Amino acid sequence: MSILEVKNVSVSFGGQMIIDGVSFALEEGESLAIIGPNGSGKTMLLKAILNSIKYSGEIIKTGARIGYVPQKLDIERNLPLTVKEFFSLTRTKKLNENYTDNHVLEFVGFGQEYANKKFSELSAGEFQRILIAATILSKPNLLLFDEPTASVDVAGQETVYELLHRLQTKENVALILVSHDPSVVYQYANNVLCLNQSHKQVCYGAPREILTPEGFKNLYVSDHDNHHDLYVGDYNHHHH
Amino acid sequence: MELILPILISGTAVAIAAGYLGSFVLLRRMALVGDALSHVALPGIALGIMFHFNILIGSLTFLVLSVIIIWVVEHKTKLNVDTLVGVLFTLALAIGAILSSGEELLDSLFGNISKITNADFWIIIISSVAIVLALLILTRKLLLNMISKDIALSLGMKPHVIELLFLLIFALTVAIGIKFIGALLMGALVIIPAATARNLARNFKNYAVISVFMGAISVDFGIIIASLYNLDAGPVIVILASAFFFLSIFFKKR
């Protein structure tokens, strides 16, 4: 059964199309990767699914408990807030008697000592794992993961994608990954959806069918002129 | 000393409410909004004086009204909120200045604790308790909403409603502080103790507690010093709070 159905969804800001007619469906425990150049509307598509921005078209969630891992926070990270305190904000009380802070810390590859660390003491890579751990505490069955533009992995550990893949297979969590890295998509996604620079859905299907040289050409070549594309890249920062 | 006991008690209540509120305000860098908000109370104060009703009620009415206007503009229109806050603030200041006499204006800008009536005392105590309770109940939602609106949304929270509640709590806090420390200085009582606490805190709980404590000791010592040397309490309180802030820089934790 589909946990999420997106039908002909469009988003526009001040007369500019940000997303132009996107449709896809996601089954329980399935993973979908959204790829496309910067400014193609990937993050905005996640925000539409979250109901954080206005959109036209239809988004149907059936029994979905959404977990969201944002690219960045709304405020600076030098907060007087510890990992443990952050966990207490996202923990869903009813659903997770078996989930403790230590469990989720272990799941993302950290020891118990991380519970008392302040946000400001974490590296970008560590912080992203903490965001994922906090999301697990809300026991989602649909996880939206927005990959930061800069690679932030912690050296010597399994990649964030391996971690998310483990979450998908162990807990049957459906995943939507926004990614810039096609190799990630190839390894971890059941389906891939591509947005191009004019915000249109230019492919949708299994990675091995989609990620052909011809497919890439369609994705990264725009039907607008270059001048216009310079502006498109900034949309992610403008929606607040 | 007996005479200043009710003032000390109500002052401590205001400081606790303001200090706790401040620990949230500072997270979101809402300092400027808070400052502007405190000035919006002026016309209400002036009207209260003119028509002989409690100025606390007058200022609260204006504060709640502006909070709702700001909230509606932010969510229902495409106007720029910062600009609107700026315009509302100057407009309120101008109307307040026209409506009130020089001495009254000075009192409402810098506060006058000698003018706290029995009714004021109880309004301040009850409101402070309500503010602290409301913040305690809303802590999880407020924090998550400030950290990431989208995470809050994903967990089924309603960011717009949380924001409105927060602004209303903010308005009530400013209102009870105005008679005490004045519209100009109330912003300081919200921001400075939290800024001090931020330098010293190890975690959020710690931060809120230190902020409340810093607010309370600034107000209490401020009132005592002012009464001993026959000074206005408001400015003394702010000077003390600022002194604690500068001291805290030397103990700053990462």
Short mmCIF file of N, CA and C in Angstrom, two decimals, chain A residues 111-195:
data_model
loop_
_atom_site.label_atom_id
_atom_site.label_comp_id
_atom_site.label_asym_id
_atom_site.label_seq_id
_atom_site.Cartn_x
_atom_site.Cartn_y
_atom_site.Cartn_z
N GLY A 111 28.82 6.64 21.27
CA GLY A 111 28.74 6.11 22.64
C GLY A 111 27.82 6.96 23.50
N GLN A 112 27.58 6.47 24.71
CA GLN A 112 26.68 7.15 25.64
C GLN A 112 27.14 8.56 25.99
N GLU A 113 28.45 8.77 25.94
CA GLU A 113 28.98 10.07 26.37
C GLU A 113 28.46 11.22 25.50
N TYR A 114 27.93 10.88 24.33
CA TYR A 114 27.42 11.93 23.45
C TYR A 114 26.14 12.58 24.00
N ALA A 115 25.45 11.87 24.89
CA ALA A 115 24.18 12.38 25.41
C ALA A 115 24.35 13.74 26.10
N ASN A 116 25.49 13.92 26.76
CA ASN A 116 25.68 15.18 27.49
C ASN A 116 26.46 16.23 26.73
N LYS A 117 26.76 15.95 25.47
CA LYS A 117 27.46 16.97 24.67
C LYS A 117 26.52 18.09 24.28
N LYS A 118 27.08 19.29 24.26
CA LYS A 118 26.29 20.43 23.78
C LYS A 118 26.32 20.44 22.25
N PHE A 119 25.30 21.04 21.67
CA PHE A 119 25.24 21.17 20.21
C PHE A 119 26.53 21.76 19.65
N SER A 120 27.04 22.78 20.36
CA SER A 120 28.21 23.50 19.85
C SER A 120 29.47 22.64 19.86
N GLU A 121 29.43 21.52 20.59
CA GLU A 121 30.62 20.66 20.66
C GLU A 121 30.65 19.61 19.55
N LEU A 122 29.60 19.57 18.73
CA LEU A 122 29.52 18.55 17.69
C LEU A 122 30.03 19.09 16.35
N SER A 123 30.70 18.22 15.60
CA SER A 123 31.07 18.61 14.23
C SER A 123 29.83 18.51 13.36
N ALA A 124 29.93 19.03 12.14
CA ALA A 124 28.78 19.01 11.24
C ALA A 124 28.32 17.57 10.97
N GLY A 125 29.28 16.68 10.78
CA GLY A 125 28.95 15.28 10.50
C GLY A 125 28.29 14.62 11.71
N GLU A 126 28.85 14.89 12.89
CA GLU A 126 28.27 14.33 14.11
C GLU A 126 26.85 14.85 14.32
N PHE A 127 26.70 16.14 14.04
CA PHE A 127 25.40 16.75 14.26
C PHE A 127 24.33 16.13 13.36
N GLN A 128 24.72 15.84 12.13
CA GLN A 128 23.75 15.23 11.23
C GLN A 128 23.28 13.86 11.73
N ARG A 129 24.22 13.11 12.30
CA ARG A 129 23.85 11.81 12.89
C ARG A 129 22.93 11.99 14.09
N ILE A 130 23.18 13.03 14.86
CA ILE A 130 22.33 13.31 16.02
C ILE A 130 20.91 13.65 15.55
N LEU A 131 20.83 14.39 14.44
CA LEU A 131 19.50 14.70 13.87
C LEU A 131 18.77 13.41 13.47
N ILE A 132 19.53 12.49 12.87
CA ILE A 132 18.91 11.22 12.47
C ILE A 132 18.48 10.44 13.71
N ALA A 133 19.34 10.41 14.73
CA ALA A 133 19.01 9.69 15.97
C ALA A 133 17.74 10.28 16.60
N ALA A 134 17.65 11.59 16.61
CA ALA A 134 16.48 12.26 17.20
C ALA A 134 15.22 11.90 16.41
N THR A 135 15.38 11.79 15.10
CA THR A 135 14.24 11.43 14.26
C THR A 135 13.77 10.02 14.56
N ILE A 136 14.73 9.12 14.79
CA ILE A 136 14.36 7.73 15.09
C ILE A 136 13.50 7.67 16.36
N LEU A 137 13.79 8.57 17.32
CA LEU A 137 13.04 8.59 18.57
C LEU A 137 11.57 8.96 18.36
N SER A 138 11.27 9.58 17.22
CA SER A 138 9.86 9.88 16.97
C SER A 138 9.20 8.73 16.21
N LYS A 139 9.96 7.65 16.03
CA LYS A 139 9.47 6.41 15.40
C LYS A 139 8.70 6.68 14.10
N PRO A 140 9.39 7.23 13.12
CA PRO A 140 8.70 7.50 11.86
C PRO A 140 8.59 6.24 11.01
N ASN A 141 7.62 6.23 10.10
CA ASN A 141 7.62 5.17 9.08
C ASN A 141 7.86 5.76 7.69
N LEU A 142 8.08 7.07 7.68
CA LEU A 142 8.47 7.75 6.45
C LEU A 142 9.51 8.80 6.82
N LEU A 143 10.72 8.61 6.37
CA LEU A 143 11.78 9.53 6.74
C LEU A 143 12.21 10.38 5.54
N LEU A 144 12.21 11.68 5.72
CA LEU A 144 12.66 12.59 4.67
C LEU A 144 14.04 13.09 5.03
N PHE A 145 14.99 12.80 4.18
CA PHE A 145 16.37 13.17 4.48
C PHE A 145 16.90 14.16 3.45
N ASP A 146 17.23 15.34 3.92
CA ASP A 146 17.74 16.38 3.02
C ASP A 146 19.25 16.48 3.19
N GLU A 147 19.97 16.00 2.21
CA GLU A 147 21.43 15.96 2.32
C GLU A 147 22.02 17.37 2.28
N PRO A 148 22.89 17.66 3.23
CA PRO A 148 23.55 18.97 3.17
C PRO A 148 24.40 19.07 1.91
N THR A 149 24.55 20.27 1.40
CA THR A 149 25.28 20.46 0.16
C THR A 149 26.73 20.01 0.30
N ALA A 150 27.33 20.36 1.43
CA ALA A 150 28.71 19.94 1.65
C ALA A 150 28.72 18.55 2.28
N SER A 151 29.66 17.74 1.87
CA SER A 151 29.76 16.41 2.44
C SER A 151 30.26 16.52 3.87
N VAL A 152 29.58 15.83 4.79
CA VAL A 152 29.91 16.03 6.19
C VAL A 152 30.19 14.72 6.93
N ASP A 153 30.58 13.69 6.22
CA ASP A 153 30.67 12.41 6.91
C ASP A 153 31.80 12.34 7.92
N VAL A 154 31.57 11.56 8.95
CA VAL A 154 32.59 11.37 9.97
C VAL A 154 33.52 10.26 9.50
N ALA A 155 34.81 10.55 9.48
CA ALA A 155 35.78 9.61 8.93
C ALA A 155 35.74 8.28 9.68
N GLY A 156 35.89 7.19 8.94
CA GLY A 156 36.03 5.88 9.56
C GLY A 156 34.73 5.25 10.02
N GLN A 157 33.60 5.89 9.74
CA GLN A 157 32.33 5.28 10.13
C GLN A 157 31.55 4.91 8.89
N GLU A 158 30.50 4.12 9.09
CA GLU A 158 29.64 3.82 7.95
C GLU A 158 29.04 5.14 7.47
N THR A 159 28.76 5.20 6.18
CA THR A 159 28.22 6.46 5.67
C THR A 159 26.80 6.65 6.18
N VAL A 160 26.35 7.87 6.13
CA VAL A 160 24.98 8.18 6.53
C VAL A 160 23.99 7.36 5.69
N TYR A 161 24.38 7.08 4.44
CA TYR A 161 23.47 6.34 3.58
C TYR A 161 23.36 4.88 3.99
N GLU A 162 24.50 4.31 4.39
CA GLU A 162 24.46 2.93 4.90
C GLU A 162 23.57 2.87 6.13
N LEU A 163 23.72 3.91 6.96
CA LEU A 163 22.93 4.01 8.18
C LEU A 163 21.42 4.09 7.88
N LEU A 164 21.10 4.94 6.94
CA LEU A 164 19.68 5.09 6.57
C LEU A 164 19.15 3.81 5.92
N HIS A 165 20.00 3.16 5.15
CA HIS A 165 19.60 1.92 4.51
C HIS A 165 19.30 0.85 5.56
N ARG A 166 20.12 0.84 6.62
CA ARG A 166 19.91 -0.09 7.72
C ARG A 166 18.57 0.21 8.42
N LEU A 167 18.27 1.47 8.55
CA LEU A 167 17.00 1.88 9.17
C LEU A 167 15.83 1.39 8.31
N GLN A 168 16.00 1.54 7.00
CA GLN A 168 14.95 1.13 6.07
C GLN A 168 14.69 -0.37 6.16
N THR A 169 15.77 -1.16 6.15
CA THR A 169 15.58 -2.61 6.13
C THR A 169 15.17 -3.16 7.49
N LYS A 170 15.76 -2.63 8.57
CA LYS A 170 15.46 -3.16 9.91
C LYS A 170 14.09 -2.74 10.41
N GLU A 171 13.74 -1.48 10.18
CA GLU A 171 12.52 -0.94 10.78
C GLU A 171 11.42 -0.74 9.73
N ASN A 172 11.69 -1.13 8.49
CA ASN A 172 10.72 -0.96 7.43
C ASN A 172 10.26 0.50 7.26
N VAL A 173 11.23 1.39 7.38
CA VAL A 173 10.94 2.81 7.23
C VAL A 173 11.06 3.19 5.75
N ALA A 174 10.04 3.85 5.23
CA ALA A 174 10.14 4.37 3.86
C ALA A 174 11.03 5.60 3.87
N LEU A 175 11.84 5.77 2.82
CA LEU A 175 12.81 6.86 2.81
C LEU A 175 12.65 7.73 1.58
N ILE A 176 12.78 9.02 1.77
CA ILE A 176 12.97 9.90 0.62
C ILE A 176 14.29 10.61 0.85
N LEU A 177 15.24 10.39 -0.03
CA LEU A 177 16.55 11.00 0.11
C LEU A 177 16.72 12.08 -0.94
N VAL A 178 17.08 13.26 -0.49
CA VAL A 178 17.49 14.27 -1.45
C VAL A 178 18.99 14.15 -1.55
N SER A 179 19.48 13.92 -2.74
CA SER A 179 20.92 13.69 -2.85
C SER A 179 21.53 14.39 -4.05
N HIS A 180 22.82 14.67 -3.92
CA HIS A 180 23.56 15.26 -5.04
C HIS A 180 24.45 14.20 -5.68
N ASP A 181 24.49 13.03 -5.04
CA ASP A 181 25.48 12.03 -5.40
C ASP A 181 24.81 10.83 -6.09
N PRO A 182 24.96 10.71 -7.41
CA PRO A 182 24.29 9.63 -8.15
C PRO A 182 24.71 8.24 -7.70
N SER A 183 25.94 8.07 -7.19
CA SER A 183 26.37 6.73 -6.79
C SER A 183 25.57 6.25 -5.57
N VAL A 184 25.22 7.19 -4.71
CA VAL A 184 24.39 6.89 -3.55
C VAL A 184 23.05 6.34 -4.02
N VAL A 185 22.52 7.01 -5.01
CA VAL A 185 21.22 6.65 -5.54
C VAL A 185 21.26 5.23 -6.09
N TYR A 186 22.32 4.95 -6.81
CA TYR A 186 22.46 3.66 -7.46
C TYR A 186 22.47 2.53 -6.44
N GLN A 187 23.15 2.78 -5.31
CA GLN A 187 23.30 1.74 -4.30
C GLN A 187 22.08 1.57 -3.42
N TYR A 188 21.43 2.68 -3.07
CA TYR A 188 20.48 2.61 -1.96
C TYR A 188 19.02 2.85 -2.31
N ALA A 189 18.73 3.35 -3.50
CA ALA A 189 17.34 3.72 -3.76
C ALA A 189 16.62 2.68 -4.60
N ASN A 190 15.35 2.40 -4.27
CA ASN A 190 14.51 1.55 -5.10
C ASN A 190 14.08 2.30 -6.35
N ASN A 191 13.81 3.57 -6.13
CA ASN A 191 13.36 4.41 -7.24
C ASN A 191 14.10 5.74 -7.21
N VAL A 192 14.15 6.36 -8.35
CA VAL A 192 14.77 7.68 -8.40
C VAL A 192 13.88 8.63 -9.18
N LEU A 193 13.85 9.87 -8.67
CA LEU A 193 13.07 10.90 -9.33
C LEU A 193 14.01 12.06 -9.63
N CYS A 194 14.01 12.52 -10.87
CA CYS A 194 14.93 13.61 -11.21
C CYS A 194 14.17 14.89 -11.51
N LEU A 195 14.71 15.97 -10.95
CA LEU A 195 14.19 17.30 -11.27
C LEU A 195 15.28 18.03 -12.05
#
